[in-house]
Coordinates of C-alpha atoms in Angstrom, one line a residue:
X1 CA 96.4 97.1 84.3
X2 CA 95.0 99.0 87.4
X3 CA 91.6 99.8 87.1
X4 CA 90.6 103.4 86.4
X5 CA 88.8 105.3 89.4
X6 CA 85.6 105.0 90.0
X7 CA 83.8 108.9 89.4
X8 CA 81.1 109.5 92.1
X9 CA 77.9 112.1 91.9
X10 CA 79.6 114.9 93.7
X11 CA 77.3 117.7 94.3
X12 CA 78.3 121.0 96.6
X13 CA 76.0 120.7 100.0
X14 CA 73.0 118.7 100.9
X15 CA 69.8 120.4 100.7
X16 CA 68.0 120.3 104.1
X17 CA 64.2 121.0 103.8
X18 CA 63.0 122.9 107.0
X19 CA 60.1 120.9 109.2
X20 CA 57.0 120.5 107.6
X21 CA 58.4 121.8 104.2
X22 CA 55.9 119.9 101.8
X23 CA 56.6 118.3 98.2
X24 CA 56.9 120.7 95.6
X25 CA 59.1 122.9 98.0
X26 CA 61.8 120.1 98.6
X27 CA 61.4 119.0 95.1
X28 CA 62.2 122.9 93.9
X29 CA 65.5 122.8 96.5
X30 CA 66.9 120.2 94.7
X31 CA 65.5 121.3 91.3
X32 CA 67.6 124.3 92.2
X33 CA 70.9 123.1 93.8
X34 CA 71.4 120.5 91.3
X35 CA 70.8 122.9 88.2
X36 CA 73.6 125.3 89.8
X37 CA 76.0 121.9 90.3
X38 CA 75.9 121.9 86.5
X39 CA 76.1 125.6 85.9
X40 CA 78.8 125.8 87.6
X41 CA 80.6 123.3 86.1
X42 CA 80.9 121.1 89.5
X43 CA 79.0 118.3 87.8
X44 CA 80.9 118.2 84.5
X45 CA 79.1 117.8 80.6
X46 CA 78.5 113.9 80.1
X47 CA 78.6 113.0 83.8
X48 CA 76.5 110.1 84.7
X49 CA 73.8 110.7 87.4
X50 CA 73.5 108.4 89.9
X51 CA 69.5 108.2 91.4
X52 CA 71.6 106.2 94.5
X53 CA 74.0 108.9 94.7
X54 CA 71.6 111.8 94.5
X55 CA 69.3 110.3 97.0
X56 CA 72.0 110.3 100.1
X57 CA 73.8 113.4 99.0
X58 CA 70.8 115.6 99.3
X59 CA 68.4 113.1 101.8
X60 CA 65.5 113.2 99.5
X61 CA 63.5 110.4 98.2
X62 CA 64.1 108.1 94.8
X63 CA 61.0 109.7 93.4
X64 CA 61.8 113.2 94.3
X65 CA 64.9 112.7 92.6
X66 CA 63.1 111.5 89.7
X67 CA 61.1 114.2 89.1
X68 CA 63.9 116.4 89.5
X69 CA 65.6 115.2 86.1
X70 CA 62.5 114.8 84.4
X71 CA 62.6 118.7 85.1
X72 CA 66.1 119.3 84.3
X73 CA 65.8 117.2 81.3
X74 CA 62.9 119.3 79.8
X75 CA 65.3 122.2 80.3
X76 CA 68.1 120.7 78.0
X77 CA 70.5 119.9 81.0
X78 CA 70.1 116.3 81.6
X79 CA 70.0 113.8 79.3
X80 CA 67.9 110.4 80.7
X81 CA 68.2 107.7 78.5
X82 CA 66.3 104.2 79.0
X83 CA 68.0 101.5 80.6
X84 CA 70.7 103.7 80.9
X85 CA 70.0 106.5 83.5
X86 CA 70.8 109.9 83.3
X87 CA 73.7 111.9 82.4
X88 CA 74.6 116.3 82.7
X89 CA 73.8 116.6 79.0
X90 CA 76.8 117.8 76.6
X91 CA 77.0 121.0 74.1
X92 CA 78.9 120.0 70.9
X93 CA 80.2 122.5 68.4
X94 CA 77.6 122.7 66.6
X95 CA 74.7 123.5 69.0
X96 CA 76.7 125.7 70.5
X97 CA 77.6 127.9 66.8
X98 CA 74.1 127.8 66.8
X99 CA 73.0 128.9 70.6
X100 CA 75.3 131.4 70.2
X101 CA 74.3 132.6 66.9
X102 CA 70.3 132.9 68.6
X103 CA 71.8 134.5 71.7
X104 CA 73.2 137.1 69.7
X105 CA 69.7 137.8 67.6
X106 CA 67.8 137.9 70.7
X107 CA 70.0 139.7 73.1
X108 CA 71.0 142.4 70.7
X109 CA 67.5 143.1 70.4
X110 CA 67.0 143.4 73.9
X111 CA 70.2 145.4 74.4
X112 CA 68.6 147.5 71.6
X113 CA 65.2 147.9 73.2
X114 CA 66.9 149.2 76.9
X115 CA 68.8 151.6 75.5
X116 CA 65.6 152.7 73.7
X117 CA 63.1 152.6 76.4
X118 CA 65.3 152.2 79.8
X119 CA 64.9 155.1 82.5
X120 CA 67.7 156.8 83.4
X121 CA 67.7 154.9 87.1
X122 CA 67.7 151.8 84.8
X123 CA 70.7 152.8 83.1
X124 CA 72.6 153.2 85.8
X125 CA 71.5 150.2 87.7
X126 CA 73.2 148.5 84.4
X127 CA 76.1 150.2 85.0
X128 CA 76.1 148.9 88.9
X129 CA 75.6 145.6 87.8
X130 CA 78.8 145.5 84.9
X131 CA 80.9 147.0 88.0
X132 CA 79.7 144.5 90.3
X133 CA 80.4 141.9 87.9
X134 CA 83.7 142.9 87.3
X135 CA 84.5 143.3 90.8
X136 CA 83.2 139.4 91.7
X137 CA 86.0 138.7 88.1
X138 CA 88.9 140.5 90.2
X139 CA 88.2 138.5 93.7
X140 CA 88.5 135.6 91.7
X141 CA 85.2 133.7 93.0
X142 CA 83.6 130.8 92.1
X143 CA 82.1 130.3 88.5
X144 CA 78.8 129.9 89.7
X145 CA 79.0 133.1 92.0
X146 CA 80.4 135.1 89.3
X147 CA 78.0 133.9 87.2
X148 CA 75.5 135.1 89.5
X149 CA 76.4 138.0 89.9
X150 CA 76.0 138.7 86.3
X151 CA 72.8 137.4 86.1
X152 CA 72.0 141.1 87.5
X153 CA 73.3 142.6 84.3
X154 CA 70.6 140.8 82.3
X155 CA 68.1 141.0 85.3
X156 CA 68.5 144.6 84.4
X157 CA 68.3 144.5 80.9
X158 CA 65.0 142.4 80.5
X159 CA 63.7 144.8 83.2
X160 CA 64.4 148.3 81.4
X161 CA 63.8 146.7 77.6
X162 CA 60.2 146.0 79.1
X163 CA 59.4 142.9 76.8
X164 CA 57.2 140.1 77.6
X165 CA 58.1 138.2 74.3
X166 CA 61.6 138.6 74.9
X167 CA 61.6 137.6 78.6
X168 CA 59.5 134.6 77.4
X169 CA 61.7 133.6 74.6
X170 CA 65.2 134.0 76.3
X171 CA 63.8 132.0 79.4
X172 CA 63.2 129.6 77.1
X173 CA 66.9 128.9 76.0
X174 CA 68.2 130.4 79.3
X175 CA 69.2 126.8 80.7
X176 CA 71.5 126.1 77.8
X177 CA 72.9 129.6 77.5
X178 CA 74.2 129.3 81.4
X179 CA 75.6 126.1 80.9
X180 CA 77.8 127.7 78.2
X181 CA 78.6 130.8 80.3
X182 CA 79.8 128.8 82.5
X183 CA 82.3 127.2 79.8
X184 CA 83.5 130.6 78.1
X185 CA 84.0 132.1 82.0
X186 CA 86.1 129.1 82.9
X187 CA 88.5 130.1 80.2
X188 CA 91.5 131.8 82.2
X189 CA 90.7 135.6 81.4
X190 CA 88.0 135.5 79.9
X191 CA 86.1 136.8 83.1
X192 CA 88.0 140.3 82.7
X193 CA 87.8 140.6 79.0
X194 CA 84.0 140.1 79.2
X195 CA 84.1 143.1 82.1
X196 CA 85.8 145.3 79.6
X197 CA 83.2 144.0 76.6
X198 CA 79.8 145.0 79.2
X199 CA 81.4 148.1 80.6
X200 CA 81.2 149.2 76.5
X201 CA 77.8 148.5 76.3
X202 CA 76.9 150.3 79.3
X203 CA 78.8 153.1 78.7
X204 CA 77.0 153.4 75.0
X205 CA 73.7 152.8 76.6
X206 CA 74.5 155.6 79.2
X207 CA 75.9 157.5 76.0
X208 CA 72.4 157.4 74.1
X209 CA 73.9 155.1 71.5
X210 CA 71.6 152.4 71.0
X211 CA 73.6 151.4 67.5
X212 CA 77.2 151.4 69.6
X213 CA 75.7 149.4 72.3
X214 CA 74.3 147.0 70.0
X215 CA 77.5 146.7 68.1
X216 CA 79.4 146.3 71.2
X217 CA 77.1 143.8 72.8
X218 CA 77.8 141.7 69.4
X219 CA 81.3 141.7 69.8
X220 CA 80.9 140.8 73.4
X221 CA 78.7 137.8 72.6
X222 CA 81.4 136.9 69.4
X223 CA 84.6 136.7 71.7
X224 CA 82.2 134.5 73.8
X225 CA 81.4 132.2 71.3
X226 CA 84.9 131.7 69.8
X227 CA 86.0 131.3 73.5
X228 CA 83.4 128.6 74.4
X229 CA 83.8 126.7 70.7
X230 CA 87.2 126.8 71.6
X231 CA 86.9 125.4 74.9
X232 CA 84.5 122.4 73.6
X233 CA 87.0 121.4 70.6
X234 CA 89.8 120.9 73.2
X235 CA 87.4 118.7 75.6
X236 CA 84.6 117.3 73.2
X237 CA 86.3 113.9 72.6
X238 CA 86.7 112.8 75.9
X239 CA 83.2 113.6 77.4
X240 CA 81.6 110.5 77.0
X241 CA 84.9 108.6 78.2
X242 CA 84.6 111.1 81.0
X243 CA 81.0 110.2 82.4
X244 CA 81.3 105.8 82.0
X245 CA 83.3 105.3 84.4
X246 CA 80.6 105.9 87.6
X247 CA 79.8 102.8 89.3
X248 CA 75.8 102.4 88.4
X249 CA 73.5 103.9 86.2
X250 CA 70.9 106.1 87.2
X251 CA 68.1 104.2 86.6
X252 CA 69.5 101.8 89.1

C-alpha cells in the first residue's frame, strides 16, 4: 500500500526582522504571522506544528519559536502537548454552540451600547466599514483579508459603545471567535449573506433603533453559528487523522 503523503508546516512568507530588531520585536512578528496562518485557515484545525519546520520557514531561533506557542497556546489556538509537540488546536461542536452562544450575549450588548452612545461620525464610519466589507466579499479575496477588513466593523463598534469591560472581555475570547469566523466565511456564500445581515444592523443603528439593531445583529450571529456548526460536523472526524501524518513532532 503506498504510503500516505507526508503534510509539512506550511506558513504564507517568512518573516524577516529588520537589522538590529531586538527580541520581543521578532518574537511579536512571528507571534503575529503565525496567528493569521491559523485565522486564515492556511494552517488547518489539528495540524501538527513542527518547531524544525517553523524555525527555517520564518529564520528565527528554536527558542523564539517556543515562546511563540507558549503564547498562542495561552490564547486557545495551539494546543502543546508533552512529548507530543504542538498542534493548531481544534473547535468541536460543542465549544463552538457555546462560543457562539457568549458571542451573541456579549456583542449584542455592545451593538446595543453604540447605537445608544455612538456619535453620528461613528455611525457612519460603521456604515463605511459594512460597505467595505462587503466590497472585499464581492472581489473575492483571501479569508484572512476579508476577515480583516471586517475587523473594522467591530473596530468601530468597541470604539463608539465606549466600554472598557466589554473591550476587555471580548479580547479575551477574540482568538477563538476569529478562528471560527474564519470557518463560517469559508462556507461558499456565506461572505455575502453576512454583508446583507451587517448592512441591517447599520442601517437600524443609523435608524435610531437600538432594539432592531440588536435583533438583527442576533440573527446575524445565529446564521453564523448554524453555518460554522455545520461546517465542523462535515469535517470534525477527520481532524486528528488530518494533523498525524507530519513527519516529527514539535517537540522534536
Amino acid at each position: 500500500m503506498p504510503k500516505a503523503p507526508e503534510r509539512t508546516t506550511k506558513v504564507r512568507r517568512p518573516v524577516e526582522p529588520s537589522a538590529g530588531a531586538d527580541g520581543a520585536t521578532v518574537r511579536l512578528k512571528v507571534t503575529t504571522a503565525l496567528r493569521d496562518a491559523i485565522r486564515d485557515l492556511t494552517l488547518s484545525p489539528g495540524q501538527r506544528l513542527v518547531e524544525r519546520e517553523l524555525v527555517e520557514s520564518y529564520g528565527v531561533s528554536r527558542a523564539t519559536i517556543r515562546e511563540v506557542l507558549q503564547t498562542l497556546s495561552s490564547e486557545g489556538l495551539v494546543t502543546c502537548v508533552p512529548q507530543r509537540g504542538a498542534t493548531v488546536s481544534t473547535v468541536d461542536i460543542s465549544d463552538a454552540r457555546d462560543i457562539y452562544e457568549i458571542r451573541e450575549k456579549l456583542e449584542c450588548m455592545l451593538v446595543r451600547q453604540f447605537a445608544e452612545r455612538a456619535s453620528r461620525a461613528q455611525r457612519l464610519r460603521l456604515e463605511v466599514a459594512v460597505e467595505e466589507f462587503a466590497e472585499a466579499v464581492e472581489a473575492g479575496l483571501p479569508i484572512g483579508r476579508t476577515l480583516t477588513v471586517k475587523d473594522r466593523f467591530y473596530e468601530v463598534l468597541l470604539e463608539g459603545a465606549d466600554s472598557n469591560v466589554l473591550k476587555e472581555v471580548i479580547g479575551s475570547i477574540q482568538a477563538r471567535v476569529t478562528q471560527l469566523r474564519a470557518t463560517s466565511m469559508s462556507t461558499s456564500g456565506r461572505g455575502e449573506v453576512a454583508a446583507q445581515e451587517l448592512r441591517a444592523v447599520a442601517a437600524a443603528v443609523s435608524g435610531g433603533d437600538a432594539a432592531a439593531a440588536v435583533s438583527a445583529y442576533a440573527h446575524h450571529i445565529r446564521r453564523a453559528a448554524q453555518t460554522a456548526t455545520d461546517a465542523l460536523s462535515r469535517t470534525g472526524p477527520d481532524r486528528e487523522e488530518a494533523g498525524a501524518g507530519l513527519t516529527e513532532q514539535a517537540s522534536s
